[in-house]
Each structure stands twice: as structure tokens, then as C-alpha cells.
Amino acid sequence: MRPAGAPATSVLTLVRGRAASLRNLMQGLARQSTPPGELVIAWMQPEPIPDLPDPGCPVRHLHVPGEPMPLAAARNRAAEAAAGDLLIFLDVDCIPASGLVGAYAAAGAEGLLLGEVLYLPPEAGPALDAPDLDDAALDRLGRPHPARPKVPETGLRREPDPGQLWGLSFALPARAWRSVGGMDEGFTGYGGEETDFAARLAATGLPTDWVAGARAYHQHHPVHVPPLQHFAPILANAARFRARHGRWCMTYWLGQFRAAGLIEWDAAAPAIRLIRPPTAPEIAASRRPDALFS
């Protein structure tokens, strides 16, 4: 039951593949101390995954096709369909801890809210196959991302840099989403749309806060270091971001591309000069099956 005065919540996730991850996310929702009002799934694939578990709340299904992956559009369609006052976005690879929905709801619907994500190693697989997911076991296995600040032990902590928004786990009032028109669908494929969205929200005066207790666990999957499989969208989206905001985003990845001899770029450059795209063998070699962080 939702505590008195807490906002109605909608959990939203985007799916392409990742069947096992989605089932674990839904099982995590089923054990929430404060259940969400609904789960909205935006399918970026032709057909939904069959035999999904009961997440303990109504489920709404949307079909959002497109190539490359229409991440901004899928989030917008999910937000437009959501009935909740508070939108909670969870990446399909994230399992919510039992207090995640309650922590976001208790924080209120006043700002952009960021939650902690712990990364599970490959050997966490057996824990995820258990009938009942256990927060304590996942806490022991999970590792914080080295580039992310610590979350507060209680309450909220103001974050001066809205660029700390990553799409794995965040929440905000539905009215704030609508006030900036959602995410810019001109960002196509992977990268940049979240940072642009956070910057536009901050320009309206909306604060950004870290939330204690809104923990999620990122299920392991192979990553590319650097993300050469998204090379072209990252360059295009970084240029779109700079044209709007006068600065670069995804600088860590751009620096990796420069180090690989693929681009000429620095933080003061007005544009990225392409030297050459990555080759198929280079993309394959960048895949790191055991890496936790990209």
C-alpha cells in the first residue's frame, strides 16, 4: 500500500532482448515494500517476451520500433503512457532492491532523483536463479561504480552536477518530464540523450538529488571498452549536445576514441575530426566479457 501523501508511481523500462534480466527486474518489483502503481514496458523489438512473471502491479506494454535503438523515443512513449505522478526509470538490466520504489516515493516528486546502482559480477548468476531474490546476498556481491559518488545514508543529498544522471535508475515528477518535452529524439542510438535531458531540466531550476535507499543491482553482461559498437552514434550525439549546450558530453569515451587513433578531438575543439571508423576486428576485440564497468 502506498503511504499517505506519497505520489502514485509508475516504473518504466525499455527492452530489446535481455529476457532473463527483465524477469529478474519484474521479480524484484514483486517484492517491493511499497509496490509501484504500474510497470510500463517499452518494447524495442517486434514481439514481447513470453511467460513473464507477475511484478505485483498492472503491466502496460508499448511497441517502439526503430534502428538504431530508439532509446529517447522509447522513454518518451513510456512516459506519455504512464499514469503515475512520479516516473521511476529502471534499466532492464537492473534488479530493484526491495526498498527502491518506497525510497523514491518518500523523496517526493519535487526534483530529479538519482539512486545507487551496484554492479553484479558474472559469478552472481546462481544468486539470480534463486526463487526469492535476497537484498543481503546481492549487497555482498555488488560493487559500486568507481566513477560514481557515494549516496547519502539517509534522506537526500543535493547534486550540483545534473550530468550525473545515468539511465540505469532515476526518477522525476511526470510534470517535470512534460515541462521540457521529454528526451530529444534527435539523439538517435546510444549516448547523450540522458545528459541533454538533465541539462534541460536543470535550466528550468529543477534540483538534482541523490536518494538514500533507492538501490538497484546491475546484472552482468559483456561490455565493450571502449564502446566501439556505438562509435557513429556517440560522435553524432556528442556533436548535437555541443551545438545545443556549448560543451562536450561523453568526454571519457571521446578520449578513448582519440587514444585509439580514430578521431582528432579535445575539450576545446569546435568539432570532432574523423580519422577513420573502427574496423570489425577492433570492435570485436573491444568486447570484454568479464568487465564490470564500461
PDB file of C-alpha atoms in Angstrom, residues 6-13 38 72 74-76 78-80 82-90 100-101 103-115 156 162 165-184 193-211 214:
ATOM      1  CA  ALA A   6       3.308   9.665  -1.333  1.00  0.00           C
ATOM      2  CA  PRO A   7       2.965  10.143  -5.102  1.00  0.00           C
ATOM      3  CA  ALA A   8       1.498   7.456  -7.330  1.00  0.00           C
ATOM      4  CA  THR A   9       4.403   5.744  -9.053  1.00  0.00           C
ATOM      5  CA  SER A  10       5.000   4.258 -12.490  1.00  0.00           C
ATOM      6  CA  VAL A  11       8.084   2.128 -13.153  1.00  0.00           C
ATOM      7  CA  LEU A  12       9.257   2.314 -16.768  1.00  0.00           C
ATOM      8  CA  THR A  13      11.767   0.105 -18.575  1.00  0.00           C
ATOM      9  CA  GLU A  38       2.215   0.017 -12.565  1.00  0.00           C
ATOM     10  CA  ALA A  72      14.904   8.573 -26.362  1.00  0.00           C
ATOM     11  CA  ALA A  74      11.023   4.655 -26.144  1.00  0.00           C
ATOM     12  CA  ARG A  75      11.416   6.594 -22.903  1.00  0.00           C
ATOM     13  CA  ASN A  76       9.104   9.306 -24.237  1.00  0.00           C
ATOM     14  CA  ALA A  78       6.609   5.109 -21.886  1.00  0.00           C
ATOM     15  CA  ALA A  79       6.391   8.421 -20.005  1.00  0.00           C
ATOM     16  CA  GLU A  80       3.443   9.557 -22.120  1.00  0.00           C
ATOM     17  CA  ALA A  82       2.376   6.305 -17.614  1.00  0.00           C
ATOM     18  CA  ALA A  83      -0.381   7.114 -15.131  1.00  0.00           C
ATOM     19  CA  GLY A  84       1.846   7.885 -12.136  1.00  0.00           C
ATOM     20  CA  ASP A  85       2.746  11.270 -10.693  1.00  0.00           C
ATOM     21  CA  LEU A  86       6.314  10.002 -10.170  1.00  0.00           C
ATOM     22  CA  LEU A  87       8.137   8.283 -13.050  1.00  0.00           C
ATOM     23  CA  ILE A  88      10.773   5.733 -11.986  1.00  0.00           C
ATOM     24  CA  PHE A  89      13.051   4.683 -14.835  1.00  0.00           C
ATOM     25  CA  LEU A  90      14.883   1.376 -14.419  1.00  0.00           C
ATOM     26  CA  LEU A 100      13.714   1.190  -4.168  1.00  0.00           C
ATOM     27  CA  VAL A 101      10.165   2.260  -5.047  1.00  0.00           C
ATOM     28  CA  ALA A 103      12.648   5.367  -1.247  1.00  0.00           C
ATOM     29  CA  TYR A 104      11.907   7.231  -4.463  1.00  0.00           C
ATOM     30  CA  ALA A 105       8.278   7.773  -3.404  1.00  0.00           C
ATOM     31  CA  ALA A 106       9.272   9.003   0.054  1.00  0.00           C
ATOM     32  CA  ALA A 107      11.663  11.515  -1.516  1.00  0.00           C
ATOM     33  CA  GLY A 108       8.633  13.202  -3.043  1.00  0.00           C
ATOM     34  CA  ALA A 109       8.004  14.391  -6.569  1.00  0.00           C
ATOM     35  CA  GLU A 110       9.971  17.620  -6.456  1.00  0.00           C
ATOM     36  CA  GLY A 111      13.254  17.035  -8.296  1.00  0.00           C
ATOM     37  CA  LEU A 112      15.383  14.772 -10.455  1.00  0.00           C
ATOM     38  CA  LEU A 113      16.184  11.834  -8.161  1.00  0.00           C
ATOM     39  CA  LEU A 114      19.215   9.562  -8.590  1.00  0.00           C
ATOM     40  CA  GLY A 115      19.582   6.137  -6.992  1.00  0.00           C
ATOM     41  CA  LEU A 156      18.634  13.337   0.133  1.00  0.00           C
ATOM     42  CA  PRO A 162      22.944  17.214 -13.260  1.00  0.00           C
ATOM     43  CA  LEU A 165      22.198  11.332 -14.402  1.00  0.00           C
ATOM     44  CA  TRP A 166      22.716   7.889 -15.904  1.00  0.00           C
ATOM     45  CA  GLY A 167      19.783   5.983 -17.306  1.00  0.00           C
ATOM     46  CA  LEU A 168      20.133   2.916 -15.076  1.00  0.00           C
ATOM     47  CA  SER A 169      17.965   4.255 -12.252  1.00  0.00           C
ATOM     48  CA  PHE A 170      16.375   7.672 -11.809  1.00  0.00           C
ATOM     49  CA  ALA A 171      13.017   9.228 -11.015  1.00  0.00           C
ATOM     50  CA  LEU A 172      11.282  12.551 -11.515  1.00  0.00           C
ATOM     51  CA  PRO A 173       7.806  14.095 -11.461  1.00  0.00           C
ATOM     52  CA  ALA A 174       5.744  13.423 -14.563  1.00  0.00           C
ATOM     53  CA  ARG A 175       5.051  17.152 -14.781  1.00  0.00           C
ATOM     54  CA  ALA A 176       8.808  17.861 -14.936  1.00  0.00           C
ATOM     55  CA  TRP A 177       9.147  15.402 -17.816  1.00  0.00           C
ATOM     56  CA  ARG A 178       6.352  17.163 -19.671  1.00  0.00           C
ATOM     57  CA  SER A 179       7.753  20.636 -18.919  1.00  0.00           C
ATOM     58  CA  VAL A 180      10.795  20.058 -21.155  1.00  0.00           C
ATOM     59  CA  GLY A 181       9.054  17.861 -23.710  1.00  0.00           C
ATOM     60  CA  GLY A 182      10.793  14.667 -22.597  1.00  0.00           C
ATOM     61  CA  MET A 183      14.004  13.472 -24.189  1.00  0.00           C
ATOM     62  CA  ASP A 184      15.194  14.856 -27.507  1.00  0.00           C
ATOM     63  CA  GLU A 193      20.209  11.859 -24.629  1.00  0.00           C
ATOM     64  CA  GLU A 194      20.216  11.495 -20.831  1.00  0.00           C
ATOM     65  CA  THR A 195      22.859  14.192 -20.299  1.00  0.00           C
ATOM     66  CA  ASP A 196      20.991  16.581 -22.589  1.00  0.00           C
ATOM     67  CA  PHE A 197      17.738  15.838 -20.761  1.00  0.00           C
ATOM     68  CA  ALA A 198      19.339  16.509 -17.363  1.00  0.00           C
ATOM     69  CA  ALA A 199      20.834  19.793 -18.587  1.00  0.00           C
ATOM     70  CA  ARG A 200      17.477  21.000 -19.899  1.00  0.00           C
ATOM     71  CA  LEU A 201      15.777  20.042 -16.628  1.00  0.00           C
ATOM     72  CA  ALA A 202      18.421  21.925 -14.632  1.00  0.00           C
ATOM     73  CA  ALA A 203      17.842  25.009 -16.795  1.00  0.00           C
ATOM     74  CA  THR A 204      14.234  25.077 -15.519  1.00  0.00           C
ATOM     75  CA  GLY A 205      15.506  25.246 -11.929  1.00  0.00           C
ATOM     76  CA  LEU A 206      14.698  21.612 -11.098  1.00  0.00           C
ATOM     77  CA  PRO A 207      17.177  20.333  -8.476  1.00  0.00           C
ATOM     78  CA  THR A 208      19.052  17.036  -8.706  1.00  0.00           C
ATOM     79  CA  ASP A 209      19.322  14.866  -5.577  1.00  0.00           C
ATOM     80  CA  TRP A 210      20.841  11.549  -4.590  1.00  0.00           C
ATOM     81  CA  VAL A 211      18.334   9.378  -2.717  1.00  0.00           C
ATOM     82  CA  ALA A 214      16.893   3.619  -3.798  1.00  0.00           C
TER      83      ALA A 214
END
